[in-house]
Structure formats: C-alpha cells, structure tokens
Coordinates of C-alpha atoms in Angstrom, one line a residue:
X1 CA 60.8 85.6 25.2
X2 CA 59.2 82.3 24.9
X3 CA 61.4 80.9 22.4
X4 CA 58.8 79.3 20.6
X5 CA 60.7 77.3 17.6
X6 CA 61.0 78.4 13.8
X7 CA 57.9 77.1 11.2
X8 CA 59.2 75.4 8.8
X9 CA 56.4 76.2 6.6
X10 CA 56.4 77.6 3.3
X11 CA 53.9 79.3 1.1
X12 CA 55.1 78.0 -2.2
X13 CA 57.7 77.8 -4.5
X14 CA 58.5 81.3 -6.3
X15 CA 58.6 81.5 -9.9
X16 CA 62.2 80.1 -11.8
X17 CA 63.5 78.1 -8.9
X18 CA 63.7 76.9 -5.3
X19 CA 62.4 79.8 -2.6
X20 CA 64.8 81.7 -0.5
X21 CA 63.2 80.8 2.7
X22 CA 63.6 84.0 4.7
X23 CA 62.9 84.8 8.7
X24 CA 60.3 86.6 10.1
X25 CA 60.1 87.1 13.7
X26 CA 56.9 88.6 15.2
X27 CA 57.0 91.5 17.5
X28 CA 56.8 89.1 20.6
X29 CA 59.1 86.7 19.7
X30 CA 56.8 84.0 19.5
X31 CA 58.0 82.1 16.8
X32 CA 59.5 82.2 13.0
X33 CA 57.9 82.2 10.4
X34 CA 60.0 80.8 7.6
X35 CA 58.4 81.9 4.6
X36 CA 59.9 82.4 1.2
X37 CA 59.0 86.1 0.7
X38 CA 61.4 87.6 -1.6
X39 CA 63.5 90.7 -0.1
X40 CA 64.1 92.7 -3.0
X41 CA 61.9 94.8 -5.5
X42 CA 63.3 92.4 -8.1
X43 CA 61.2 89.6 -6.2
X44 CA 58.2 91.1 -5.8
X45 CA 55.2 90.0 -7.4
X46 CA 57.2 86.3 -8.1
X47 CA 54.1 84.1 -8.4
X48 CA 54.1 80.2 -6.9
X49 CA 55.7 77.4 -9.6
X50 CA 53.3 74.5 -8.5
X51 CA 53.3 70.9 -9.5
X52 CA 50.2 70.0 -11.5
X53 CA 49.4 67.4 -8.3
X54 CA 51.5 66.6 -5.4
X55 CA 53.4 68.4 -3.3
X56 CA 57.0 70.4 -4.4
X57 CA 59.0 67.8 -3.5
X58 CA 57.5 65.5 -6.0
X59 CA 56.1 63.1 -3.6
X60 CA 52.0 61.7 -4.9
X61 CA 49.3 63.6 -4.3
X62 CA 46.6 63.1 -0.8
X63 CA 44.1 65.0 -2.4
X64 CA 41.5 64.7 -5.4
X65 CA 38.5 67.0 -4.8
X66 CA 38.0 68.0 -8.2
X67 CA 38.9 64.5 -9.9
X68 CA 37.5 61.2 -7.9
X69 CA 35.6 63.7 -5.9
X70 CA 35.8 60.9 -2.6
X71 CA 37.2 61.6 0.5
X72 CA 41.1 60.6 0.9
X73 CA 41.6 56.2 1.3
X74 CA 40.2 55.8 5.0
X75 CA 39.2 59.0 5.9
X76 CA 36.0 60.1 7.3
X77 CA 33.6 61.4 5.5
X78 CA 32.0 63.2 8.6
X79 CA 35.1 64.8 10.4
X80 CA 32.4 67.6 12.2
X81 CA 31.3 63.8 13.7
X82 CA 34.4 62.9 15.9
X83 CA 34.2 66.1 18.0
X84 CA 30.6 66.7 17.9
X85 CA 29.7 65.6 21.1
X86 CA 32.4 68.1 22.3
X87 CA 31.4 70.9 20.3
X88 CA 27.5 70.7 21.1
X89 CA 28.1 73.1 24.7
X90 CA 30.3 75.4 23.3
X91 CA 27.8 77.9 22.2
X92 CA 25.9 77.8 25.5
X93 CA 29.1 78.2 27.0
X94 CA 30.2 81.0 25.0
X95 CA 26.8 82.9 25.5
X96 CA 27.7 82.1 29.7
X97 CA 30.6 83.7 28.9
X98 CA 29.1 87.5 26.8
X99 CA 26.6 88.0 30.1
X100 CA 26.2 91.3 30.8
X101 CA 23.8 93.9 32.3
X102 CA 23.5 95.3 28.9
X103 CA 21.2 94.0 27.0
X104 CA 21.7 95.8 24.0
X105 CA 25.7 94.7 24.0
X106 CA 25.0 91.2 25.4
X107 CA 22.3 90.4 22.2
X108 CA 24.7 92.3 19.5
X109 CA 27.7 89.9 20.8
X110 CA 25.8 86.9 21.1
X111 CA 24.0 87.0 17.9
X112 CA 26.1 84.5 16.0
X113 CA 25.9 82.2 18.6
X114 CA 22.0 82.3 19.5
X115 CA 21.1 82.3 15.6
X116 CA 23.9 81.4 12.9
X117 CA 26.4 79.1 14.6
X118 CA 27.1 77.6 11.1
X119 CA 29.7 74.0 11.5
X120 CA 31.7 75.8 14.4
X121 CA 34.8 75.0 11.5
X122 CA 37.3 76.6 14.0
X123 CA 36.4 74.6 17.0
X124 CA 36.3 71.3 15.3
X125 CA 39.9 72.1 14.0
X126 CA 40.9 72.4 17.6
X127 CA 39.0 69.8 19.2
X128 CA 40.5 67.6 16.1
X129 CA 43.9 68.6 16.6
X130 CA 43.0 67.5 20.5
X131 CA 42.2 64.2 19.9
X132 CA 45.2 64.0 17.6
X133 CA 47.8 65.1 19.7
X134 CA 46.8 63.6 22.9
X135 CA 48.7 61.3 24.9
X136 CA 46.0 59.4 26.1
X137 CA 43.7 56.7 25.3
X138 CA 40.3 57.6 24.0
X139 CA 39.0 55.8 27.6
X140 CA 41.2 58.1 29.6
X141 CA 41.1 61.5 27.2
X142 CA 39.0 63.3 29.8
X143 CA 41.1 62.9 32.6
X144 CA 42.7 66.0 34.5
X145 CA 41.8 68.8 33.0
X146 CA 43.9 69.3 29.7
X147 CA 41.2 68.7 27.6
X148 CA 39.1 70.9 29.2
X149 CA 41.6 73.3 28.5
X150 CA 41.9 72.5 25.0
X151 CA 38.3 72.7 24.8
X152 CA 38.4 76.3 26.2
X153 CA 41.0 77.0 23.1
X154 CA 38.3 76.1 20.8
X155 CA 35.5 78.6 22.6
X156 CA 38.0 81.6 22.6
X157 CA 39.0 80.8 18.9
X158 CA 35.7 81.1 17.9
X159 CA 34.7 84.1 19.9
X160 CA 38.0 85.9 18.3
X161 CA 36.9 84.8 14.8
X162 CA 33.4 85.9 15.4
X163 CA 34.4 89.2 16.2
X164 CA 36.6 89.8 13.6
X165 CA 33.8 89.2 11.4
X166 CA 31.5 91.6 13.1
X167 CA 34.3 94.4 13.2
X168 CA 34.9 93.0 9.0
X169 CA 31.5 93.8 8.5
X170 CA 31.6 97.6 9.7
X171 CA 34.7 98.0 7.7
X172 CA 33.4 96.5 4.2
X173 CA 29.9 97.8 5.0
X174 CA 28.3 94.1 4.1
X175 CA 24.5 94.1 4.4
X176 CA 24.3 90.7 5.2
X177 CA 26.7 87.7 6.9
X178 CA 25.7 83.7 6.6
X179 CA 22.8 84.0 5.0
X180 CA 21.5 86.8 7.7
X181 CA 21.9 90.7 8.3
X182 CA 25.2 91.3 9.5
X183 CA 25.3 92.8 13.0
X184 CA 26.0 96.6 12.1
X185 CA 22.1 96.1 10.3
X186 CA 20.2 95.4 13.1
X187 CA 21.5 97.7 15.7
X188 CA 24.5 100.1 14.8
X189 CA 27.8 100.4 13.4
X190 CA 28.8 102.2 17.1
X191 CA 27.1 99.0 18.3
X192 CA 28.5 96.5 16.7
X193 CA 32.4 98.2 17.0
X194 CA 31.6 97.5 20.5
X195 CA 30.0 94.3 20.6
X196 CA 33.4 92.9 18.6
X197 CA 35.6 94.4 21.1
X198 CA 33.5 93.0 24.4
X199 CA 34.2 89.6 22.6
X200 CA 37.5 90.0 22.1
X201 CA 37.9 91.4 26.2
X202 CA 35.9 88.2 27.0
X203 CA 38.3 85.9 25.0
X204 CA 41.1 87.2 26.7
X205 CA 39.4 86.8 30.0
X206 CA 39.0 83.0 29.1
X207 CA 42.6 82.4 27.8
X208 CA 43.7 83.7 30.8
X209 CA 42.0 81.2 32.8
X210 CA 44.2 78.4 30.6
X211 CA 47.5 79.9 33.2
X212 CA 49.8 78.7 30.1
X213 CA 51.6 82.1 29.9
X214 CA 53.0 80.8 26.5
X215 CA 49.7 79.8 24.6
X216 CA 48.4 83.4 26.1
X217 CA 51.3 84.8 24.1
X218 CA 50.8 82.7 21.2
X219 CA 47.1 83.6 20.8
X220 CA 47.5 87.2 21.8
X221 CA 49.8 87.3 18.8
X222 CA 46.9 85.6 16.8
X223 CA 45.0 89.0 17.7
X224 CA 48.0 91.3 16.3
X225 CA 48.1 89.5 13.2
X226 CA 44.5 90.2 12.4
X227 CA 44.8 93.8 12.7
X228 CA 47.5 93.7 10.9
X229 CA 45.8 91.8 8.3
X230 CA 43.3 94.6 7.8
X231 CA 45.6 97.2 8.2
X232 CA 46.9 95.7 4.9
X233 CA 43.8 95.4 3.4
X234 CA 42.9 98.9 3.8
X235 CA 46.3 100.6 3.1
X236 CA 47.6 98.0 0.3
X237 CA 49.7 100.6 -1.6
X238 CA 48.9 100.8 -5.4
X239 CA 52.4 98.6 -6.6
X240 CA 51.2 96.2 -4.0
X241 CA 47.9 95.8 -5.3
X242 CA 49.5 93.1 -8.1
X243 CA 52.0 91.5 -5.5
X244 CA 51.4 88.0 -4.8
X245 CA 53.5 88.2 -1.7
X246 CA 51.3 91.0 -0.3
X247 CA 48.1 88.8 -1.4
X248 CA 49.7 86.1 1.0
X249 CA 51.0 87.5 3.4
X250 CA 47.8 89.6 4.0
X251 CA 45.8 86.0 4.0
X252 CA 48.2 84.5 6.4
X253 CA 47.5 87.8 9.0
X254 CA 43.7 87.8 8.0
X255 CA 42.9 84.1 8.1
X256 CA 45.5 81.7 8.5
X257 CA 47.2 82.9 11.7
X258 CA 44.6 82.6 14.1
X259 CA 44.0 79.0 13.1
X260 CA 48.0 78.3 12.9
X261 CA 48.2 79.5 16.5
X262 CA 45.1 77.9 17.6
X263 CA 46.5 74.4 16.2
X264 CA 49.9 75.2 17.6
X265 CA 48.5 76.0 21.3
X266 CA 46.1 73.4 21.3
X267 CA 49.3 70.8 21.1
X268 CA 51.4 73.0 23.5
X269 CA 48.4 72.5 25.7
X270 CA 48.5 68.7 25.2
X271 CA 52.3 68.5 27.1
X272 CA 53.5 68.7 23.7
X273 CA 57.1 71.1 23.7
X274 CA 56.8 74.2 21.7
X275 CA 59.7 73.0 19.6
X276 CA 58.4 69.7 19.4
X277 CA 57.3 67.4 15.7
X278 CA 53.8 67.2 17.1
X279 CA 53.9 71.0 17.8
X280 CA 54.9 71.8 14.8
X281 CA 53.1 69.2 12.7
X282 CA 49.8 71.3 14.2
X283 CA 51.7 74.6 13.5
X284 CA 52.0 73.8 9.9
X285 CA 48.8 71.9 9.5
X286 CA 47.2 75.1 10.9
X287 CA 49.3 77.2 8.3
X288 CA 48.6 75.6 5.5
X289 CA 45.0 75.1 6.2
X290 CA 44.4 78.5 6.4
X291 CA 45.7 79.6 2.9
X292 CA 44.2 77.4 1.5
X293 CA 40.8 78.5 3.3
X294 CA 40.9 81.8 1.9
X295 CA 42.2 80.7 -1.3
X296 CA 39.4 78.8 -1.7
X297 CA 36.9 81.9 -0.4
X298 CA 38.5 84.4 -3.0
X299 CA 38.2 81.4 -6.1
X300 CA 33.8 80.8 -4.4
X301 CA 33.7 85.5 -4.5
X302 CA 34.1 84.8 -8.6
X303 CA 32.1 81.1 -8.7
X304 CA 29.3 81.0 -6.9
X305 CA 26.0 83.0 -6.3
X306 CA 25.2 84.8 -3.6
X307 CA 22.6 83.8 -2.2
X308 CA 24.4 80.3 -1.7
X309 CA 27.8 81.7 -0.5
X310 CA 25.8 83.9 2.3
X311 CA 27.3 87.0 1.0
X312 CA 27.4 89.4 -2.0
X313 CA 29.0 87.6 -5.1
X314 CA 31.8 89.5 -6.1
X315 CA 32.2 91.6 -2.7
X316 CA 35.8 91.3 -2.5
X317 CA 36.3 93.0 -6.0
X318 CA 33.6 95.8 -5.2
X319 CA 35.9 96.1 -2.1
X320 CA 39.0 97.3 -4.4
X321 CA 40.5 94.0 -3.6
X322 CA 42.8 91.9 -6.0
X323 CA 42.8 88.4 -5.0
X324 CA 44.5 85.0 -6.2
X325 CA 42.4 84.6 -9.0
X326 CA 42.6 88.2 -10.6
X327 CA 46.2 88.4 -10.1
X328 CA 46.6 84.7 -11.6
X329 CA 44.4 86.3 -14.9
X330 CA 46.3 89.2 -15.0
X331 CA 49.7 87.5 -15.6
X332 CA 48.1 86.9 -19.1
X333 CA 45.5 89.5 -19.4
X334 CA 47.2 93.1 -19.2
X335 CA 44.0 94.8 -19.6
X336 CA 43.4 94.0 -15.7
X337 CA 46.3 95.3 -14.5
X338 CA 44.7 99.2 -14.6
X339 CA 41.9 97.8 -13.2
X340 CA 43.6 96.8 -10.4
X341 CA 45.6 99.4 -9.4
X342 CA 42.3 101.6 -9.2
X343 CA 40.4 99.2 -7.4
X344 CA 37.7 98.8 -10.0
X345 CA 36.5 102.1 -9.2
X346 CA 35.4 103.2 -12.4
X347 CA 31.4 101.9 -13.8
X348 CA 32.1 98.9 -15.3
X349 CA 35.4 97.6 -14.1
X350 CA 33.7 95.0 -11.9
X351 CA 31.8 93.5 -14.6
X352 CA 34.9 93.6 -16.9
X353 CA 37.0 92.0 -13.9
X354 CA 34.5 89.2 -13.7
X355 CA 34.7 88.3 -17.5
X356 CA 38.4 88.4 -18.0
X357 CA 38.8 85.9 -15.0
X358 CA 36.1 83.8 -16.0
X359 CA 37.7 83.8 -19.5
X360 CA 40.9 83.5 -17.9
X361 CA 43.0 80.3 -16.2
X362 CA 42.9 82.5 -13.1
X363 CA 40.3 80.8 -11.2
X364 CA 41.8 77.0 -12.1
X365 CA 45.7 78.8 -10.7
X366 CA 44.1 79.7 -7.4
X367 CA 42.6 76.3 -7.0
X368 CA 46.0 74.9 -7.5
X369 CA 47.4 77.3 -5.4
X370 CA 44.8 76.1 -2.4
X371 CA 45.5 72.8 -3.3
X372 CA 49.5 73.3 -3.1
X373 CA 49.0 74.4 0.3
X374 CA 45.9 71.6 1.4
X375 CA 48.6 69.1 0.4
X376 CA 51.5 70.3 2.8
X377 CA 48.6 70.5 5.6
X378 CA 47.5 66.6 4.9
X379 CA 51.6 65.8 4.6
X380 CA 51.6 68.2 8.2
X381 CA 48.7 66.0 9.7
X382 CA 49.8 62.6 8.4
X383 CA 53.0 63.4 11.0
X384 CA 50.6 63.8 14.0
X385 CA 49.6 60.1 15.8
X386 CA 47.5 57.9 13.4
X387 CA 44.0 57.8 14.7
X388 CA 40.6 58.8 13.9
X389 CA 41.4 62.5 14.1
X390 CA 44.6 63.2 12.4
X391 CA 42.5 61.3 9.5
X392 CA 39.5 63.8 10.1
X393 CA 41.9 66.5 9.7
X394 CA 42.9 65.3 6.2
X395 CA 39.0 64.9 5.5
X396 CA 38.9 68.5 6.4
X397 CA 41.1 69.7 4.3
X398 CA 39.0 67.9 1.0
X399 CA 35.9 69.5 2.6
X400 CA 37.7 73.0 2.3
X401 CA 38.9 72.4 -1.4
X402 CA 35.2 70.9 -2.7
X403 CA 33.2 73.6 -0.6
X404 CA 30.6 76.0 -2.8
X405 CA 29.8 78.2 0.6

C-alpha cells in the first residue's frame, strides 16, 4: 500500500445544504477520494447548489469567460507558449516509441501523432504543472534527470489518452475524430482494438522506465478508472440514467482521473511527498480540471456544429447518453425524463431532446457547473509556487470554459 494521502476535493455542493463528504478508496489503495456522493437512495439524483460566481465558500470569483471575456489579471494569454519548446519532441518521441515490425499496427497507433496532434492539452498540463512545482530555478530546471522524467509523464499521458479515444471510437462507432476519420475507418475495428491496446503496452513500458514504483501505481490506477468509466457508460442502469452522481462520477473515471493522476505524479516526481500541499494542490487542480473539461464537452455536443467541434453534433445523445445539460433541463422539463430513461431510442426523441434543452436553463446550469469546478482548480493552482506556470495553469482553465471545439 502506498499510502498515498486523502483528496480533499469535492464535486459540488448537493442540493439543501453542506455535502456529506464520503470516502472512497480505489482498489489499490492509492489514495481517497473525498467526494460528496450521497450513500442512500434518498440522495441520489441530489443536483450541485452553486453560487452564481465564486467558489462555495463565498470567496470572489478567478474567472470571467463568458463576462469580460480576458484572461485572469496577469495571466498568459498563450499558456501552450511556456512549455512549447518542451512539447515540440514529444510526438517524434512517441512515434520512437510505437516502432514495430508491423506496419499495419505501427501506422494505425501512430496516426494521431503523424497527422492530428491537435494542442497536445494533456502534455502541456503536465509540463505546466512541472514548471510549477519544481524546486529549481528556471537556469537550473534541466538538471539531473527529473524533468526528463516529468517530461516522460506527459508522453505516456498522451499515448493513454490517445488510445482511449481510438478504443472510444470502436465503441460509439464515430465516423470521424478531430476533424479526420477516426481510426476504425481507415483500417478495421479488429485493427484499431489492437492498435489502442499496443499503445497502452507501450505506455506502460515507458512508465516503467520512470522506477517511481508509486507514480507506476498511481497511473496504472489512471488506466482502471477509464475502464471503469466506460463500463458505466455502457451498463448505466435505467434509474441511473437521471443521477447526477452517476453523471459525475462517470466523468471523473472517463476524463478527469487520468489528468488528476497525471498532475498528482508529475509533483511526486518533482521530490514533492505524496501527502504533501504541492501534491495535493496538483491532485486537485487536476480533479477539478477535468470535470470541468467534460462539462464543458457535453454543454459544446448541444452548442456547436459539427463540423467545428470535429465530431457529430449531438453524438452523445444519439449515444443514449444523458449528460449535465439534459439532466439540468429535465429538473424542470418532465417530458425529458421518458426520454431519458430510453436513451432517445424512439424517431424523434433526439430532435425533441435538443429543443427542450435549448429552450431550457440546462445548457447555462452545466456551464456553471464547469465553472464551479474551474474555480476550485484556479483556487488549487494559486496554492502551487507563484511563477509563470501556476499562472498558465489558471489561463488554462479560461481556455477550457471559452472553448467552441
């Protein structure tokens, strides 16, 4: 057991009062979360009570994407900037990394790296979160081999995101991925199973070479929670379907997990103690981030075309799935609640879905809901050294909540 120390992170404040912050300790015992999940059928479905700007403790708000519209006071507007020179070699490396003497499974696992690379968002959140938490001085950062290390982190993040997406792809049966043809297209759905677990064997190869037997449980723990994550996506159970708690839990395993342990490693890596305030500042930067990431992707599925978001409009609906912004509209529109718990299976529920939330307040709760959590991630950040990267962090996290892709 690595005794890695409890989150103190919470997903929001449930509906009437404070949140009964309850433990949940992973299968390897690599840390707690401490979220406020209700434990009884009486507190299911209890939907976040969230200050109309600010945090819940009452304390002024960080953000303001959707007011001023400017980056946070001193921030950088160019956050992808500070770690670009970093970032530039990690596809090449990555590509070093998939060689194989099959061609077929070397191109299919390489593809997003030799032709959509898009802002490499998950690197730059490590090499960030680097920068932040180092010791050293900018004239000294390279020194020894810790931020080579770190570096490292941000390759094998990528190359477990990147897979997930390929094996996502098979599973929804998307035609297309940033703008392109999703990999299961061009060669096979056999193919492209594969190809996402060769980069996923490769990634563990790599992390591995870190020798930090804790980050290799903390990251390996990062792969259980995103099967789990689909698990829950394709088994949700028909009561579920209008759970909140299910919706964010299955977010935190789909999305947020990978780049809360990515985050938390990267400062472990640093010579930061597992239990540490910079540890778990990153943990709870990376936590937060995360939801509010896919809170933010589920409000774009209803608000923005498809050919600008790089993917059906409305894909997560056809999918059967009920996300923030349709649960948030049906807490006022009951005609969605049948709709739901079929999956907008019969002709016309998507269309009727996508009226009723556009007529709805559902799509401006989800935003505050992302914007809840973007502001404990710029409170988590602001507790890491000051410098030029904790500040790109916070930049970040406005680029997240103003993003249309």
């Amino acid at each position: 057991r690595s005794g890695v120390a409890p989150f103190l992170g919470r997903v929001g404040m449930q509906a009437g009062g404070e949140a009964e912050l309850v433990d949940r300790e992973n299968a390897h015992g690599v840390g707690l979360l401490q979220e406020p999940f209700g434990k009884g059928k009486g507190e299911r479905g209890a939907f976040p009570s969230l200050p109309e700007h600010g945090n819940h403790q009452g304390e002024p708000a960080i953000l303001d994407p959707w007011g001023k519209g400017t980056f946070p006071e001193g921030c950088p507007d160019d956050p992808f900037g500070i770690v670009a020179e970093e970032i530039s070699p990690f596809a090449d490396s990555i590509k070093q990394v998939l060689a194989t003497d099959h061609p077929i499974l070397e191109e299919a696992a390489k593809h997003f790296f030799a032709q959509r690379q898009g802002k490499q968002f998950r690197p730059t959140i490590v090499m960030l979160m680097a920068k932040a938490c180092s010791t050293k001085s900018a004239e000294s950062l390279h020194e020894g081999d810790t931020y080579s290390k770190q570096a490292m982190l941000g390759q094998i993040t990528e190359m477990i995101h990147v897979a997930s997406l390929i094996h996502d792809d098979v599973l929804d049966e998307a035609d297309t991925r940033r703008g392109g043809e999703a990999v299961h297209k061009l060669y096979s759905n056999k193919v492209a199973v594969i190809a996402g677990d060769y980069l996923l064997a490769r990634a563990s190869v790599v992390l591995a070479q870190l020798h930090d037997n804790e980050v290799t449980e903390i990251m390996s723990t990062a792969l259980e929670s995103l099967v789990q994550g689909e698990i829950m996506q394709i088994r949700t159970a028909s009561d579920d379907l209008l759970d909140m708690v299910t919706y964010l839990r299955k977010s935190y395993h789909k999305t947020a997990s990978l780049i809360c342990d990515a985050c938390k490693s990267c400062a472990i890596l640093g010579g930061h103690a597992h239990d540490s305030e910079i540890a778990r500042a990153a943990e709870a930067y990376g936590f937060h981030l995360g939801l509010a990431y896919q809170i933010i992707d589920d409000v774009l599925d209803f608000t923005v075309a498809s050919d600008v978001l790089g993917k059906p409009a409305m894909a997560d609906v056809s999918l059967g799935l009920s996300t923030a912004p349709v649960l948030y509209a049906a807490q006022s529109n009951p005609e969605l609640v049948p709709l739901i718990k079929r999956k907008f299976k019969n002709p016309g529920d998507i269309d009727a879905a996508l009226r009723i939330v556009l007529e709805s307040d559902g799509v401006d709760k989800a935003k505050a809901l992302a914007l809840f959590h973007a502001e404990e991630a710029a409170r988590a950040a602001s507790r890491l050294p000051e410098g030029e990267a904790s500040k790109g962090l916070t930049s970040l996290l406005h680029i997240v909540l103003s993003r249309n892709s």
